[in-house]
mmCIF file of N, CA and C in Angstrom:
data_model
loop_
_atom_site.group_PDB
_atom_site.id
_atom_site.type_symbol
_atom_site.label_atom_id
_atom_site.label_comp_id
_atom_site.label_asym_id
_atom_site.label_seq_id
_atom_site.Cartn_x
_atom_site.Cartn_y
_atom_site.Cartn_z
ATOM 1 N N UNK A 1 245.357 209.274 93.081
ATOM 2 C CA UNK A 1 246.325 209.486 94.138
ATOM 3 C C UNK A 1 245.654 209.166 95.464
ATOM 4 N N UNK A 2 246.377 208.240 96.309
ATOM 5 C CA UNK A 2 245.872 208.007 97.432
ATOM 6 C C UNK A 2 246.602 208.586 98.613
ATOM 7 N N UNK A 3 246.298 209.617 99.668
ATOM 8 C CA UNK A 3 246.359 210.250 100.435
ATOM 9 C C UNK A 3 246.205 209.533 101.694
ATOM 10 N N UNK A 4 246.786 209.559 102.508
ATOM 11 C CA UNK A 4 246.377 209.157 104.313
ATOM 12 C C UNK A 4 247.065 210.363 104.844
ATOM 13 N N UNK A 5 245.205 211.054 105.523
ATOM 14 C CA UNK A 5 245.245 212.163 106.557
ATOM 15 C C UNK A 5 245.223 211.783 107.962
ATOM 16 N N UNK A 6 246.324 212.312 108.521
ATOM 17 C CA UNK A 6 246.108 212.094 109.955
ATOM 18 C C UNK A 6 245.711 212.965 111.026
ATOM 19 N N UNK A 7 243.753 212.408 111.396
ATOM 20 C CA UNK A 7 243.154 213.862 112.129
ATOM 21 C C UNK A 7 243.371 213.321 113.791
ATOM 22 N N UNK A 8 242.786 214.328 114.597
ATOM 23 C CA UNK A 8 242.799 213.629 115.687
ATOM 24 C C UNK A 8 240.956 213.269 116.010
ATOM 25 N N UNK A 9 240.636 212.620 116.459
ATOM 26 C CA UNK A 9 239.323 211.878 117.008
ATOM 27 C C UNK A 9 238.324 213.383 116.818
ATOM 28 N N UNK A 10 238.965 214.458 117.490
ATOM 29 C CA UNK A 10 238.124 215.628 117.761
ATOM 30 C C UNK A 10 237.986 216.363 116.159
ATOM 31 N N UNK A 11 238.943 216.356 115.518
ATOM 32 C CA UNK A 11 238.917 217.127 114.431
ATOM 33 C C UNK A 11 238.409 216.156 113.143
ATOM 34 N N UNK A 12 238.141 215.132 113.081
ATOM 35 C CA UNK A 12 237.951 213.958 112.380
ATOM 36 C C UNK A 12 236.786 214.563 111.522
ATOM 37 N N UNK A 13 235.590 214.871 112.200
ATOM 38 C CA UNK A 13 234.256 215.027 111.294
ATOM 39 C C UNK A 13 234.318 216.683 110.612
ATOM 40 N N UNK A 14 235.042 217.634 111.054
ATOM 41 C CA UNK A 14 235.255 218.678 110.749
ATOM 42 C C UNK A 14 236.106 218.685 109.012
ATOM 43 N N UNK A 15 236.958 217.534 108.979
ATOM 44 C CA UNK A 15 237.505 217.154 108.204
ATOM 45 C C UNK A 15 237.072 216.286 107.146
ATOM 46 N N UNK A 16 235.956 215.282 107.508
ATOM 47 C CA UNK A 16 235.368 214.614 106.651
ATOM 48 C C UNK A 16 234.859 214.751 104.861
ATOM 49 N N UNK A 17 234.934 215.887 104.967
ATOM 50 C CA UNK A 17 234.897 216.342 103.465
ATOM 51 C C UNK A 17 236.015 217.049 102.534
ATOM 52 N N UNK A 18 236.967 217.192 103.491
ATOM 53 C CA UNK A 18 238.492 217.548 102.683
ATOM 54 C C UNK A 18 238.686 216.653 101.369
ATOM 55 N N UNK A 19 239.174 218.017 100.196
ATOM 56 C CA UNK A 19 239.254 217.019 99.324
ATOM 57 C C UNK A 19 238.210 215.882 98.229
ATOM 58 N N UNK A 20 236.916 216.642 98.708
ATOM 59 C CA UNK A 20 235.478 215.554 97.883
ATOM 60 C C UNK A 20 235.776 216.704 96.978
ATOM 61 N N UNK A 21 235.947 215.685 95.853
ATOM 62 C CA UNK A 21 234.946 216.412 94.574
ATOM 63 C C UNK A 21 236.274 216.461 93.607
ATOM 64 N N UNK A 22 237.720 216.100 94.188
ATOM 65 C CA UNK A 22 238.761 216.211 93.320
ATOM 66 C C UNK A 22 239.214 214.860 92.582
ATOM 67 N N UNK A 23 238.897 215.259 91.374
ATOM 68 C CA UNK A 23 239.255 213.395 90.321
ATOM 69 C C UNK A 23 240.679 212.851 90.708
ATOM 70 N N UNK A 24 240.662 211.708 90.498
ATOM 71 C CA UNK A 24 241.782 211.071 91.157
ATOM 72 C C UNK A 24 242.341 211.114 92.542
ATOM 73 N N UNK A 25 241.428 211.892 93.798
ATOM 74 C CA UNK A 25 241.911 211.647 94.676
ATOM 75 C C UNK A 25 241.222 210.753 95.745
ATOM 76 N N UNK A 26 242.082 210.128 96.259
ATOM 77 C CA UNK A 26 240.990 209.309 97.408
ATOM 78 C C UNK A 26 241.995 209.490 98.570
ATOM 79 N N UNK A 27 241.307 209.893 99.681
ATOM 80 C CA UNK A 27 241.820 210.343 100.557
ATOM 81 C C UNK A 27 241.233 209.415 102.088
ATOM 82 N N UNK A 28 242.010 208.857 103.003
ATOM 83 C CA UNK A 28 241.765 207.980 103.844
ATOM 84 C C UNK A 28 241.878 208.454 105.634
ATOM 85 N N UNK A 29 240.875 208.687 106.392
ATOM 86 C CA UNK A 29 241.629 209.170 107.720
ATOM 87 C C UNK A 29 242.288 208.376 108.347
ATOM 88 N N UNK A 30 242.700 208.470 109.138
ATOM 89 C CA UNK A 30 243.981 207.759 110.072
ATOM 90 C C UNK A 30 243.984 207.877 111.420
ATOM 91 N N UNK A 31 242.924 207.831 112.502
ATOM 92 C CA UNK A 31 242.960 208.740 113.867
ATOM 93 C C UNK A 31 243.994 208.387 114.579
ATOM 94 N N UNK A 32 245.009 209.731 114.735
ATOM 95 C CA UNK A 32 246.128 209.213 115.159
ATOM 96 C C UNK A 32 246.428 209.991 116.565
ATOM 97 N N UNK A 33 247.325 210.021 117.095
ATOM 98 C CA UNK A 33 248.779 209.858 116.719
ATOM 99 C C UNK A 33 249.052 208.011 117.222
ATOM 100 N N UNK A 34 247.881 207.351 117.809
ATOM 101 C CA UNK A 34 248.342 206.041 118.639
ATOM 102 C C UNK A 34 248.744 205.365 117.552
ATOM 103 N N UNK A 35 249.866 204.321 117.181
ATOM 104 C CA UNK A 35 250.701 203.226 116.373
ATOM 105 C C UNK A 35 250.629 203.792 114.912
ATOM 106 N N UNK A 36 251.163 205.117 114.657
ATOM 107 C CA UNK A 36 251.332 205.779 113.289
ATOM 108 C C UNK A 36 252.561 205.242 112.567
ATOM 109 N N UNK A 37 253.162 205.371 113.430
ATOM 110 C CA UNK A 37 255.230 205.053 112.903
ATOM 111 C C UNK A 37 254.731 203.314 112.561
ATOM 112 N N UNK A 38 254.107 202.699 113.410
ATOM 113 C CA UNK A 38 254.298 201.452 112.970
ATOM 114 C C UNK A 38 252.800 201.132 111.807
ATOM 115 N N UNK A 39 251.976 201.994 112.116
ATOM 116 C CA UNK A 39 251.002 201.627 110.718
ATOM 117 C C UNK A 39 251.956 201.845 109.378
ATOM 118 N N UNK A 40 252.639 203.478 109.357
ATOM 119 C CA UNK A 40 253.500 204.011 108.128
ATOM 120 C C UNK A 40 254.091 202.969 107.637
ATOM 121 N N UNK A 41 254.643 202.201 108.749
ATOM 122 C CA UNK A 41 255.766 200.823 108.516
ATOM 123 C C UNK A 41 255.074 199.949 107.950
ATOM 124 N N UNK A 42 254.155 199.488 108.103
ATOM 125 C CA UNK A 42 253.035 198.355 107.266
ATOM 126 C C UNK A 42 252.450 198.641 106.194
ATOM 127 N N UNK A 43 251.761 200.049 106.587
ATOM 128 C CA UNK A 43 250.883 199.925 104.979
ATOM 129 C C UNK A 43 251.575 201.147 104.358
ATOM 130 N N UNK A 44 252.503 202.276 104.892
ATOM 131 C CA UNK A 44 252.900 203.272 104.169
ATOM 132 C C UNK A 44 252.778 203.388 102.748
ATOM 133 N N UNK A 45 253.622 202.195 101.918
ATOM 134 C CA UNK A 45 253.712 202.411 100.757
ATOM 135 C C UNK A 45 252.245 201.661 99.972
ATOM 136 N N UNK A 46 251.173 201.917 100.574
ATOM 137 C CA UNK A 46 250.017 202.122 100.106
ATOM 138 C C UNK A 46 249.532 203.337 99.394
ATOM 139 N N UNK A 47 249.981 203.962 99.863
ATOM 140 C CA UNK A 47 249.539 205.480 99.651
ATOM 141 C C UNK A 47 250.669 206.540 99.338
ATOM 142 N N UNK A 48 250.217 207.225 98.313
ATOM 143 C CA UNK A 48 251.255 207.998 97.706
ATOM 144 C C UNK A 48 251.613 209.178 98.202
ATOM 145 N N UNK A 49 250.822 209.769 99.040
ATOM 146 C CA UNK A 49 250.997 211.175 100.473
ATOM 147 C C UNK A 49 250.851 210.735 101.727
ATOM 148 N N UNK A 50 251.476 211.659 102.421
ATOM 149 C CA UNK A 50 250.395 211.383 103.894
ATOM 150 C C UNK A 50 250.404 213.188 104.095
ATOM 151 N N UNK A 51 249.499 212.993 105.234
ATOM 152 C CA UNK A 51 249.266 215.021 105.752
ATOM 153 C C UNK A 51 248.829 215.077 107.022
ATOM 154 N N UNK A 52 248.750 215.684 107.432
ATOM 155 C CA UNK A 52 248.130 216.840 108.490
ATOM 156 C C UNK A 52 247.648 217.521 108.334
ATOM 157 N N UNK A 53 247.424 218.562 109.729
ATOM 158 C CA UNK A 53 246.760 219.604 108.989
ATOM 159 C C UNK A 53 247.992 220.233 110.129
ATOM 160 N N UNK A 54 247.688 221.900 109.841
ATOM 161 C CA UNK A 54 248.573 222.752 111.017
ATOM 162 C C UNK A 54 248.137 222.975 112.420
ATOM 163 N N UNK A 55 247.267 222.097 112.609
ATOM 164 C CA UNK A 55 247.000 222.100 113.645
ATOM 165 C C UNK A 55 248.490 221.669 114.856
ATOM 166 N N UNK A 56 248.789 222.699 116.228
ATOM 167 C CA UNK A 56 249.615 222.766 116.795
ATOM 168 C C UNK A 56 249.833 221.644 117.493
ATOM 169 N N UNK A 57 248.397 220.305 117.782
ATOM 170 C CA UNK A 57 249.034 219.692 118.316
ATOM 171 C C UNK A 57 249.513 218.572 117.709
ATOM 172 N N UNK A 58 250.023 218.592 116.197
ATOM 173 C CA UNK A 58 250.141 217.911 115.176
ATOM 174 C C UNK A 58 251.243 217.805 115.342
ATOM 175 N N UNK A 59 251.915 218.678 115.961
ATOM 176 C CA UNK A 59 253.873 218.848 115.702
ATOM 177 C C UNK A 59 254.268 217.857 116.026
ATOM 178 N N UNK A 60 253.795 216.690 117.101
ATOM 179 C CA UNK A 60 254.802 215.298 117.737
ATOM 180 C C UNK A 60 254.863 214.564 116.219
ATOM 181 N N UNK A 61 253.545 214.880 115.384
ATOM 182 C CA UNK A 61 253.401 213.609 114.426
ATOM 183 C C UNK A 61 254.639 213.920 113.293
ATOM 184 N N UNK A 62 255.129 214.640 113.555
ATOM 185 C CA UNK A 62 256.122 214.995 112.401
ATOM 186 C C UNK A 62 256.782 214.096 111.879
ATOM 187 N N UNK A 63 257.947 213.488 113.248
ATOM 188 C CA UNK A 63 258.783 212.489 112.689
ATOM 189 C C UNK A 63 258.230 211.116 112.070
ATOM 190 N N UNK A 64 257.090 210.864 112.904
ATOM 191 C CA UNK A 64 256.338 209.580 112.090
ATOM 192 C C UNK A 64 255.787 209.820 111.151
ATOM 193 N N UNK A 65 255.634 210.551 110.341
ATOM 194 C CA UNK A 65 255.681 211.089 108.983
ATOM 195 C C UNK A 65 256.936 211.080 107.933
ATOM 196 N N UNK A 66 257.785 211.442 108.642
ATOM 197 C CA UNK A 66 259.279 211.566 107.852
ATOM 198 C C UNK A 66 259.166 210.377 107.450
ATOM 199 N N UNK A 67 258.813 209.267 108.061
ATOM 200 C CA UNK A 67 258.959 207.394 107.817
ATOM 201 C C UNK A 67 258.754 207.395 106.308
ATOM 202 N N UNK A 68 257.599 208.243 106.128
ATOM 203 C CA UNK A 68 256.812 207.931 104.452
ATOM 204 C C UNK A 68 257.903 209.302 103.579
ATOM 205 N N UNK A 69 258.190 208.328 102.069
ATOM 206 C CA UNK A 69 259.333 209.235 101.438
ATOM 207 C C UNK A 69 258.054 210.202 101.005
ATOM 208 N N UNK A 70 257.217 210.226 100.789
ATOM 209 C CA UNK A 70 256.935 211.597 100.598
ATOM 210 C C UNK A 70 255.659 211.708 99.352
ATOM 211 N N UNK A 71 254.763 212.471 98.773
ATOM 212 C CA UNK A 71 255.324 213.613 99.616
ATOM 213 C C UNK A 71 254.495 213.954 100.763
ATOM 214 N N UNK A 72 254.959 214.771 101.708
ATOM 215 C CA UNK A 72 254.357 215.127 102.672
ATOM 216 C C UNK A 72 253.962 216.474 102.788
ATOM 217 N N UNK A 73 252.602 216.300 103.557
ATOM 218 C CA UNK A 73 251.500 217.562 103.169
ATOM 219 C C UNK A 73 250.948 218.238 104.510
ATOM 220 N N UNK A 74 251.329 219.202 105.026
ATOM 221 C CA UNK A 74 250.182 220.187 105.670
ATOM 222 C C UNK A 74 249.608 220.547 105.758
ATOM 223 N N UNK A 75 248.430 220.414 105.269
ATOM 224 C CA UNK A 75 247.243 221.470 104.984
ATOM 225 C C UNK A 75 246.918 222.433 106.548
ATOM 226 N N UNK A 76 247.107 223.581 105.666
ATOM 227 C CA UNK A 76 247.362 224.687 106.350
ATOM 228 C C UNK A 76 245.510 225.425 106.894
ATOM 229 N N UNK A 77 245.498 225.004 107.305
ATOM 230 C CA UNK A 77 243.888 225.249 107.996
ATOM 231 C C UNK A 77 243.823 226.498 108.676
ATOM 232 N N UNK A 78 244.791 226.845 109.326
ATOM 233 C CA UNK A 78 244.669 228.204 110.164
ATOM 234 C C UNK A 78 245.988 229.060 109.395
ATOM 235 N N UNK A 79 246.325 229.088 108.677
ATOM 236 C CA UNK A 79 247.960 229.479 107.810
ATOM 237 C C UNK A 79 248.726 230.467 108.676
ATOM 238 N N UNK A 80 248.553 229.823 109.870
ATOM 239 C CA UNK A 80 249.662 230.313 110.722
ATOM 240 C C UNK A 80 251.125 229.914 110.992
ATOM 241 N N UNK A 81 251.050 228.760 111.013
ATOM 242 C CA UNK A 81 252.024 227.539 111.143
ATOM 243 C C UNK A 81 253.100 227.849 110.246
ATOM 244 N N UNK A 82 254.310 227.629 110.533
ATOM 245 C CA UNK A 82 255.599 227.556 109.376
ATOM 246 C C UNK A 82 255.381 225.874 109.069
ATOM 247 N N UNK A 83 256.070 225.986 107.565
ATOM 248 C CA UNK A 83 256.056 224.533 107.173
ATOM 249 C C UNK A 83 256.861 223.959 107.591
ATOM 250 N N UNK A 84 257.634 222.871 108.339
ATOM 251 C CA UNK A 84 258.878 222.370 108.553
ATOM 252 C C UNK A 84 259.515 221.653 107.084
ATOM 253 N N UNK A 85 260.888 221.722 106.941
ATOM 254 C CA UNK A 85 261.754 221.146 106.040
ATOM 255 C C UNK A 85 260.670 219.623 106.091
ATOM 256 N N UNK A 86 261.014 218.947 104.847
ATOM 257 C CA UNK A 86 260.692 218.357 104.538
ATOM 258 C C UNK A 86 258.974 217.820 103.983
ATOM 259 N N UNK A 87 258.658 219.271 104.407
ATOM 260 C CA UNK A 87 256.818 218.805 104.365
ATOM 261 C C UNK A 87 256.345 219.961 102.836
ATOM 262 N N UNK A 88 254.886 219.863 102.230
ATOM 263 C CA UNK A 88 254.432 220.530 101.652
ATOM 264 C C UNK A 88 253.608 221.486 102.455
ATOM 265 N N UNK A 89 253.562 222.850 102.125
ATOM 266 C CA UNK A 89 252.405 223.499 102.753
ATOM 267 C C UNK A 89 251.246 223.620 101.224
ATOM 268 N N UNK A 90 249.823 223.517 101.709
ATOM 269 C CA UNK A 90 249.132 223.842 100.985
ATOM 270 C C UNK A 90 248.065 224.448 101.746
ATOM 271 N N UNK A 91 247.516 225.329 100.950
ATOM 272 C CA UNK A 91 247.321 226.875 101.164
ATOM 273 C C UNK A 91 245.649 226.593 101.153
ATOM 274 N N UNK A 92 244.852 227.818 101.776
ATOM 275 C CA UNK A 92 243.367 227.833 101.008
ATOM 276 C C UNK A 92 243.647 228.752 100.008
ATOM 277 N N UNK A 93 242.534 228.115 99.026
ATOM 278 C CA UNK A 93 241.680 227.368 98.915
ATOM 279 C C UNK A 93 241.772 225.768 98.780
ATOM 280 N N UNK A 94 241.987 225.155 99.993
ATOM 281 C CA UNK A 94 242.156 223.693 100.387
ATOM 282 C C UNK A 94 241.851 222.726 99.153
ATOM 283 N N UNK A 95 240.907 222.613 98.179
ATOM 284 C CA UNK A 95 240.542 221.673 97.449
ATOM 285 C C UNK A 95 241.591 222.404 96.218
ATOM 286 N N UNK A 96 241.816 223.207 96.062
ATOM 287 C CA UNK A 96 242.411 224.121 95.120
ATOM 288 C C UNK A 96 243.754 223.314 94.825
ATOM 289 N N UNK A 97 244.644 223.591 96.224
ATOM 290 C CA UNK A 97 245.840 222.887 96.182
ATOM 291 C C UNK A 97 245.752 221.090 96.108
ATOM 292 N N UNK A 98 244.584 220.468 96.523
ATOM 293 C CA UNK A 98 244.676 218.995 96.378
ATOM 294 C C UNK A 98 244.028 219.082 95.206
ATOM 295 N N UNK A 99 243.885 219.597 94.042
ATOM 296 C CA UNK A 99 243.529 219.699 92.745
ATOM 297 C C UNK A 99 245.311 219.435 91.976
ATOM 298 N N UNK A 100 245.744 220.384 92.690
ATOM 299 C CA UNK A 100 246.843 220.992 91.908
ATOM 300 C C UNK A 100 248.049 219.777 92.324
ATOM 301 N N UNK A 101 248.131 219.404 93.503
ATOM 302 C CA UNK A 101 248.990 217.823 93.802
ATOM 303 C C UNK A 101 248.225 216.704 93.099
ATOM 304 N N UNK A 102 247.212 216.347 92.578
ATOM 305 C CA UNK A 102 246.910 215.190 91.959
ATOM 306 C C UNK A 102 247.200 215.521 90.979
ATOM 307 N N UNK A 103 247.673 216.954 90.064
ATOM 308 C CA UNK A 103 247.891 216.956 88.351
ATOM 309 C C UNK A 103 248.952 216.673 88.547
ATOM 310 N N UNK A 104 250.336 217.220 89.475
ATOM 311 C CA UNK A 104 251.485 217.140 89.295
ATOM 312 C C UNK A 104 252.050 215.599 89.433
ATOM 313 N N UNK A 105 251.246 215.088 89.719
ATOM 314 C CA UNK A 105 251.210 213.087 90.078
ATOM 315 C C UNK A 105 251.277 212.495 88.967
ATOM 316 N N UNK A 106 250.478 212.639 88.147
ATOM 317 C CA UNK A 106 250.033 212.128 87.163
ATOM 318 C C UNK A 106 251.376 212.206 86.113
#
């Protein structure tokens, strides 16, 4: 399963290891939010997720997310955040739940 996370520049290396160590997943960063809607539009259907994290200043990226059918993922880093319609929340233990979305793929 191929994943595109979208961090921002600052949160990028904090993130760098999300997700190692789970079979079948390969997971790609994305430093966004600059030309997301139109990357989604080009390579979207490359990749079988896209995510975030809950980070608050993530909320603009929402709709350029909606672009990709899905599914779409939050990783809930501070599990404060409500999930919005249309997205997945996944919970800690972080590798736990991207364990548990690559079986249901398959």
């Amino acid at each position: 399963m191929k994943v595109l996370l979208v961090v921002s520049d600052t949160h990028q290396h904090s993130l760098q290891n999300i997700g190692r160590g789970v079979p079948g997943l390969e997971i790609k960063h994305y430093i966004g939010p600059d030309n997301l809607t139109a990357f989604l539009g080009e390579h979207g259907d490359e990749y079988d997720a896209v995510a975030t994290t809950d980070y608050p200043a993530y909320n603009g990226l929402l709709p350029s997310l909606m672009v990709h059918p899905g599914p779409r993922i939050i990783l809930q880093l501070s599990g404060t955040e409500s999930i919005p319609e249309g997205f997945r929340g996944i919970y800690h233990p972080i590798t736990d739940g991207l364990r548990r979305l690559v079986s249901e793929s398959q």
